[in-house]
Coordinates of C-alpha atoms in Angstrom, one line a residue:
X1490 CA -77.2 -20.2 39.6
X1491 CA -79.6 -18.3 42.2
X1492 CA -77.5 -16.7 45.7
X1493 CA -79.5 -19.5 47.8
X1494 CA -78.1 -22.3 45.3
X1495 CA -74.4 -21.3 45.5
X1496 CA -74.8 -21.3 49.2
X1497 CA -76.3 -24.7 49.4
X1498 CA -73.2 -25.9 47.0
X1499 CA -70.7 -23.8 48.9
X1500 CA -72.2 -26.0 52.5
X1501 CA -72.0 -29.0 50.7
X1502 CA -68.4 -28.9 49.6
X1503 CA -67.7 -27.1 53.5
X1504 CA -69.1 -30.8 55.3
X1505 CA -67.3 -32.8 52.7
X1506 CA -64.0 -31.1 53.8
X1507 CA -65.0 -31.7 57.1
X1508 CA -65.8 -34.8 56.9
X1509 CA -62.4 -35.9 55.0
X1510 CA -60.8 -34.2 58.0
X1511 CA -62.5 -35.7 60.4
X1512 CA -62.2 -39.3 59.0
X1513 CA -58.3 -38.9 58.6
X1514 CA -57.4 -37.7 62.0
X1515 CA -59.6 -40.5 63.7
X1516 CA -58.6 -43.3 61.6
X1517 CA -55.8 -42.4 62.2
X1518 CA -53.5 -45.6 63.8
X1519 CA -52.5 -43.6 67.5
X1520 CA -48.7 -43.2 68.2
X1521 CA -46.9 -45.4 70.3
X1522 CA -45.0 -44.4 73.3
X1523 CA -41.8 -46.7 73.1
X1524 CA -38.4 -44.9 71.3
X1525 CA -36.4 -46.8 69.8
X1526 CA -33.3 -45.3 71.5
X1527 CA -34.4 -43.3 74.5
X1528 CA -35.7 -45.3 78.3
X1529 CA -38.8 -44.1 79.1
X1530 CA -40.7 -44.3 82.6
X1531 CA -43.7 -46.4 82.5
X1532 CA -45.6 -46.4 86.2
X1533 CA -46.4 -49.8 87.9
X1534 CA -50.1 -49.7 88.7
X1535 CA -51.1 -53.4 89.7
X1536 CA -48.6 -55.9 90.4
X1537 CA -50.8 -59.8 90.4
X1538 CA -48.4 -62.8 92.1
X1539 CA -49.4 -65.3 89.5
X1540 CA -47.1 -68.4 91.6
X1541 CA -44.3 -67.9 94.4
X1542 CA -41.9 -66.7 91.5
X1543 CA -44.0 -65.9 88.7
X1544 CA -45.6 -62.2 88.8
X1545 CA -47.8 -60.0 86.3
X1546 CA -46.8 -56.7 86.1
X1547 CA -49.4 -53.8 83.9
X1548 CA -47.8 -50.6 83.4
X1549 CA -49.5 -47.3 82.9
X1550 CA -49.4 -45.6 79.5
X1551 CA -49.7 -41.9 79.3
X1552 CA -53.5 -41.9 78.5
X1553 CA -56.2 -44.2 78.4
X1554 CA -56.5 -44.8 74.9
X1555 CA -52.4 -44.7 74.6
X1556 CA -50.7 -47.9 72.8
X1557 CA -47.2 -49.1 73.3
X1558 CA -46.4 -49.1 69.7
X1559 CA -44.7 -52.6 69.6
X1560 CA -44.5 -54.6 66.8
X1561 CA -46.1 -58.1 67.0
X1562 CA -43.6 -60.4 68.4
X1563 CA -40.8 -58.2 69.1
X1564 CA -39.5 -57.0 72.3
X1565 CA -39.0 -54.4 74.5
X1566 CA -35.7 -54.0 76.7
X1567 CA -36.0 -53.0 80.2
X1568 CA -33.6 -51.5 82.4
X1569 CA -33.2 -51.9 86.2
X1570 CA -30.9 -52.4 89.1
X1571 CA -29.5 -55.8 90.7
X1572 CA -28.7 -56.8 93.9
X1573 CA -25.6 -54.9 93.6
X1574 CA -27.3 -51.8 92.6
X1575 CA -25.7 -52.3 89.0
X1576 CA -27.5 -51.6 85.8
X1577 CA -28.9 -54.5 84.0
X1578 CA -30.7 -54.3 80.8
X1579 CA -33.3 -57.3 79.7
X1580 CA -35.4 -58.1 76.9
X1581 CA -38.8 -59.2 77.5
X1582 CA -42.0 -59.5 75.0
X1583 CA -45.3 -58.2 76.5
X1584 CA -48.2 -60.1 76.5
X1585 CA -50.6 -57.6 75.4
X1586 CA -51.5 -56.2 72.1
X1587 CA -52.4 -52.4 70.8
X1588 CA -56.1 -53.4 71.0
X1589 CA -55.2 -53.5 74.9
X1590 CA -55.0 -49.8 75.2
X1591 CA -53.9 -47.3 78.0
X1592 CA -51.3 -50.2 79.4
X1593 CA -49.1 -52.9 78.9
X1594 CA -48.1 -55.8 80.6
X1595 CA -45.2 -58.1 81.4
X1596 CA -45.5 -61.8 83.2
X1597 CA -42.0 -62.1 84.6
X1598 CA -40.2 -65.5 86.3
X1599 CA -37.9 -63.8 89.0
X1600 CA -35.5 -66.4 89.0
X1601 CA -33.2 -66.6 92.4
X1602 CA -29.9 -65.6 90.7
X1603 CA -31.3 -63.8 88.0
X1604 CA -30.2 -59.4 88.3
X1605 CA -33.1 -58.0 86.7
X1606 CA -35.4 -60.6 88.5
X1607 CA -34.1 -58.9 91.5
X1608 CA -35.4 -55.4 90.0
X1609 CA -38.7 -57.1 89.1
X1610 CA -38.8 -58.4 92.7
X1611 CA -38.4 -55.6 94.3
X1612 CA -41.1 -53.6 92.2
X1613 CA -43.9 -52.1 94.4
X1614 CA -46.7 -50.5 93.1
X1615 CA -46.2 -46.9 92.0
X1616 CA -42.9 -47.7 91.1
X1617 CA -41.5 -46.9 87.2
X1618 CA -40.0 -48.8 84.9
X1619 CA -37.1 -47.4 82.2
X1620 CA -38.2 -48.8 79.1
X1621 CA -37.2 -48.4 75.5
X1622 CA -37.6 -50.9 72.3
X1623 CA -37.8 -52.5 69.8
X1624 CA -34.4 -53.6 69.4
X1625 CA -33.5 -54.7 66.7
X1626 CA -30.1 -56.5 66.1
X1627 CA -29.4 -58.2 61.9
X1628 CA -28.2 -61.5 61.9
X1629 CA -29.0 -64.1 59.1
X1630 CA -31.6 -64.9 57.1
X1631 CA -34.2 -63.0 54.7
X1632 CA -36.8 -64.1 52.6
X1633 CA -40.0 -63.0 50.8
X1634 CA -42.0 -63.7 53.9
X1635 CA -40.3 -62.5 56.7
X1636 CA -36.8 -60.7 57.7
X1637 CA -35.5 -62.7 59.9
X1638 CA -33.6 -60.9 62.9
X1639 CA -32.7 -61.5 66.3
X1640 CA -35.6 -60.4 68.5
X1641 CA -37.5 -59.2 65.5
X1642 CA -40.6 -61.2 63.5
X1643 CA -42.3 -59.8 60.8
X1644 CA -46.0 -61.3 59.6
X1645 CA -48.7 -60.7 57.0
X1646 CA -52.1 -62.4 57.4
X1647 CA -51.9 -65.0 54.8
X1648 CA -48.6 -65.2 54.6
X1649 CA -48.8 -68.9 55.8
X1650 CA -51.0 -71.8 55.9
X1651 CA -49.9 -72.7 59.5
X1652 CA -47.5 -71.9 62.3
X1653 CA -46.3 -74.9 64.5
X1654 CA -44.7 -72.9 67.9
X1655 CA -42.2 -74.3 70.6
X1656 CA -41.6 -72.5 73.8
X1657 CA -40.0 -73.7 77.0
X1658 CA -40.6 -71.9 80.2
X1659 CA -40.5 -68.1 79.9
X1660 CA -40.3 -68.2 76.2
X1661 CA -44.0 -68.3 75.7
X1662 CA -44.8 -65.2 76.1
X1663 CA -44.1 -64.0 71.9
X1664 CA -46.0 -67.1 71.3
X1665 CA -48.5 -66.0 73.5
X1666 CA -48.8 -62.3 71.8
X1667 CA -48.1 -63.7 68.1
X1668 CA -50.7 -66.6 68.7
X1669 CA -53.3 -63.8 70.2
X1670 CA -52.8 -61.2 67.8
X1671 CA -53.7 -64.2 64.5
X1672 CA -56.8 -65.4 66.4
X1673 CA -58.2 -62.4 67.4
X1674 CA -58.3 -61.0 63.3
X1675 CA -61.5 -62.7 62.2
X1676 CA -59.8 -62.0 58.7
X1677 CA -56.8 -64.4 59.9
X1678 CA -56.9 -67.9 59.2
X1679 CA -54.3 -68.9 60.0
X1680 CA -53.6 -72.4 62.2
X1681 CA -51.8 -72.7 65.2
X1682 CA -49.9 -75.7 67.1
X1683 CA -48.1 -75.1 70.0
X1684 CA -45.6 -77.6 72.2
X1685 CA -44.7 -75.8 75.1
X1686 CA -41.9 -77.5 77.9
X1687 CA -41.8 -76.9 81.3
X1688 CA -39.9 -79.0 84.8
X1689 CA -43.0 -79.2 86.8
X1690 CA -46.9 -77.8 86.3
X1691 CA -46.8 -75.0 88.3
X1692 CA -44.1 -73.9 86.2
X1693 CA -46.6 -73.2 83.3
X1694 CA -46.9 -69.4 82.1
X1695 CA -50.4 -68.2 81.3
X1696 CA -52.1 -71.6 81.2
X1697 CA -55.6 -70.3 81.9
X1698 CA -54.9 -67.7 79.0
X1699 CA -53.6 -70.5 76.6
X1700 CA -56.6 -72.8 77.6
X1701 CA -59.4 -70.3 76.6
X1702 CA -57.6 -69.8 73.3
X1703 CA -57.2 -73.6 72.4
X1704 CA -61.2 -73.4 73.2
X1705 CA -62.2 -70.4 72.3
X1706 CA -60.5 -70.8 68.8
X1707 CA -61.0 -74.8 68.9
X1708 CA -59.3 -75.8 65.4
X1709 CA -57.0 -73.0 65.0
X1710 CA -55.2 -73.4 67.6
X1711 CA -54.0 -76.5 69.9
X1712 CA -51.4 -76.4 72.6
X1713 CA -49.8 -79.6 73.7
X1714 CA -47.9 -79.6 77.1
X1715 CA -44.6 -81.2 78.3
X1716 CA -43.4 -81.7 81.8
X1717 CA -39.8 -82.8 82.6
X1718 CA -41.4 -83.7 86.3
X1719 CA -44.9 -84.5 85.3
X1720 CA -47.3 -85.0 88.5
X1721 CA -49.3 -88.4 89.1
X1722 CA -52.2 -89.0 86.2
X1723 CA -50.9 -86.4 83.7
X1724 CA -51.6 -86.6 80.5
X1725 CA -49.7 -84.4 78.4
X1726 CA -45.3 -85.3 77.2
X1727 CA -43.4 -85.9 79.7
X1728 CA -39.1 -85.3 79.4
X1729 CA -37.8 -83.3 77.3
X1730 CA -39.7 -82.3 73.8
X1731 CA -38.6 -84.7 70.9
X1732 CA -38.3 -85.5 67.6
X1733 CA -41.1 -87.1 67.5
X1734 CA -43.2 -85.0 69.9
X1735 CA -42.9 -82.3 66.5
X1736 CA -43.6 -85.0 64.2
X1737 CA -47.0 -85.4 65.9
X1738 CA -48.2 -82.4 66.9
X1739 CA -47.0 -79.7 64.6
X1740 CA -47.3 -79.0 61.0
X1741 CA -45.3 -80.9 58.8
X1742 CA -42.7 -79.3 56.8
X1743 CA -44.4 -76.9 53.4
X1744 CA -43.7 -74.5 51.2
X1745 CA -46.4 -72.2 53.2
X1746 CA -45.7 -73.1 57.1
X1747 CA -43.1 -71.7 59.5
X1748 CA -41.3 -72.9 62.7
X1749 CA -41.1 -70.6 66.0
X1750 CA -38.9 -71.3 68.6
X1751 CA -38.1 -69.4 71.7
X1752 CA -36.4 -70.8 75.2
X1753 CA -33.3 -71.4 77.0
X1754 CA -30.5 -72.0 74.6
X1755 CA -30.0 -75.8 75.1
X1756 CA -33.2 -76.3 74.3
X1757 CA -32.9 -74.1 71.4
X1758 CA -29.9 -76.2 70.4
X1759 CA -31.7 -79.2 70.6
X1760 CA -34.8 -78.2 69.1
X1761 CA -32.8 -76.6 65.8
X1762 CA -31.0 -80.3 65.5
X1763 CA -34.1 -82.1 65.7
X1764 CA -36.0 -79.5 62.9
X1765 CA -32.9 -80.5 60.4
X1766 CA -33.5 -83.9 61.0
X1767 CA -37.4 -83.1 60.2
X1768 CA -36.2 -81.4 56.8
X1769 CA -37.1 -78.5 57.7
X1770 CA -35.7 -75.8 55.5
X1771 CA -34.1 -73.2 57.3
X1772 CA -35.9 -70.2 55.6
X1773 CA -39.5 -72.0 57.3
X1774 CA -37.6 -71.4 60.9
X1775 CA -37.6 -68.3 62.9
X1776 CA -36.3 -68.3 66.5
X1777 CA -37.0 -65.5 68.9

């Protein structure tokens, strides 16, 4: 082999390294910024008043092309002060994803008695939040698909055929981020039905958000509204979500569908009695 032909060889071999390099610490999946066991300050940088108690809060990450790190459908905890200058500690599920880099963001209810609704009302912009997560705590259940823990969810595309969802008031925001995150991988195809319960209409979290998925992704995924105080002409349920509001309008119980449920604990209650009375087997339900 000639001097100019080992050099050629010994260029080719130099890029190829280079290029493996190059491909590994790009595709590389970035670190998130939560720990699991330490707060961390995340600064307040646009604060939107979605309705007089209902508020959208984006957070800063360190760099514009930072993620959160936050497993789909888990949550984050969120520390803060109450009226009484006492700490209080909160879960809460963001509604963004990882593909939303350089911030994340919280839609919060600030409910009148509520203590870390007190913190959240008294945010200003430029103000930090302590933040650490995910939390996870063991409880019951654990099958092929899923482990099943309190405030933790677990999915695989493919995994199942169909998700039927029911959320009541503030509980639709892990719907929301769970439901995004399946319809927004073209490889997913995965179905979608949602019953979500509210008192009134105005008392509906991200309704413009949920109505450009249900048409945006028209077939995978369908959202059907109840109102316990339902104004003149609607047309969606009206009380409180029944038995037979899941009959109709989610997916009936399969080996390869699952039940998600996430909202104040009577409805909780209610909704797990009326699931059993379904036949529903407890390894297809997951609540958040």
């Amino acid at each position: 082999m000639s001097f100019l032909e080992e050099n050629e060889t010994a260029i080719v071999i130099a890029l190829f390294a280079v290029s493996i390099v190059a491909f590994l610490l790009f595709s590389k999946k970035p670190k998130g910024c939560l720990d699991p066991d330490k707060f961390r300050e995340f600064k307040l940088v646009k604060r939107t008043q979605l309705s007089h108690n209902v508020a959208k809060f984006r957070f800063a990450l360190p760099s514009p092309t930072s993620v959160l790190g936050l497993p789909i459908g888990q949550h984050i905890s969120c520390r803060g002060k109450d009226s009484q200058g006492e700490e209080v500690i909160k879960p809460y599920t963001p509604t963004t994803l990882d593909t939303d880099a350089g911030y994340f963001e919280l839609v919060i209810k600030m409910y009148p008695q509520g203590r870390m609704s007190h913190h959240f009302r008294e945010m200003k912009e430029g103000d930090y939040l302590d933040v650490k997560g995910p939390k996870v705590r063991a409880v019951t259940v654990s099958t092929v698909i899923f482990t099943c823990y309190q405030g933790r969810f677990k999915y695989r595309p493919g995994d199942v055929r169909a998700f039927g969802m029911i959320a009541g008031g503030s509980g639709i925001t892990p719907m929301y981020q769970v439901a995004r995150a399946i319809l927004e991988d073209e490889s997913d195809k995965t179905k979608l039905d949602l019953i979500y319960a509210n008192v009134t209409v105005d008392d509906i979290l991200l309704k413009e958000e949920l109505d450009t998925l249900a048409t945006k992704y028209w077939g995978r995924f369908k959202v059907y509204y109840v109102l316990n105080q339902p104004p003149e002409g609607w047309t969606g349920g009206v009380g409180f979500v029944s038995k037979e509001m899941i009959e109709e309008y989610l997916p009936k119980p399969a080996f390869d569908i699952k039940i998600l449920r996430c909202g104040p604990p009577p409805m909780n209650k209610a909704m797990a009695a009326h699931l059993e009375a379904l036949r529903y087997e407890p390894e297809a339900l997951f609540q958040f």
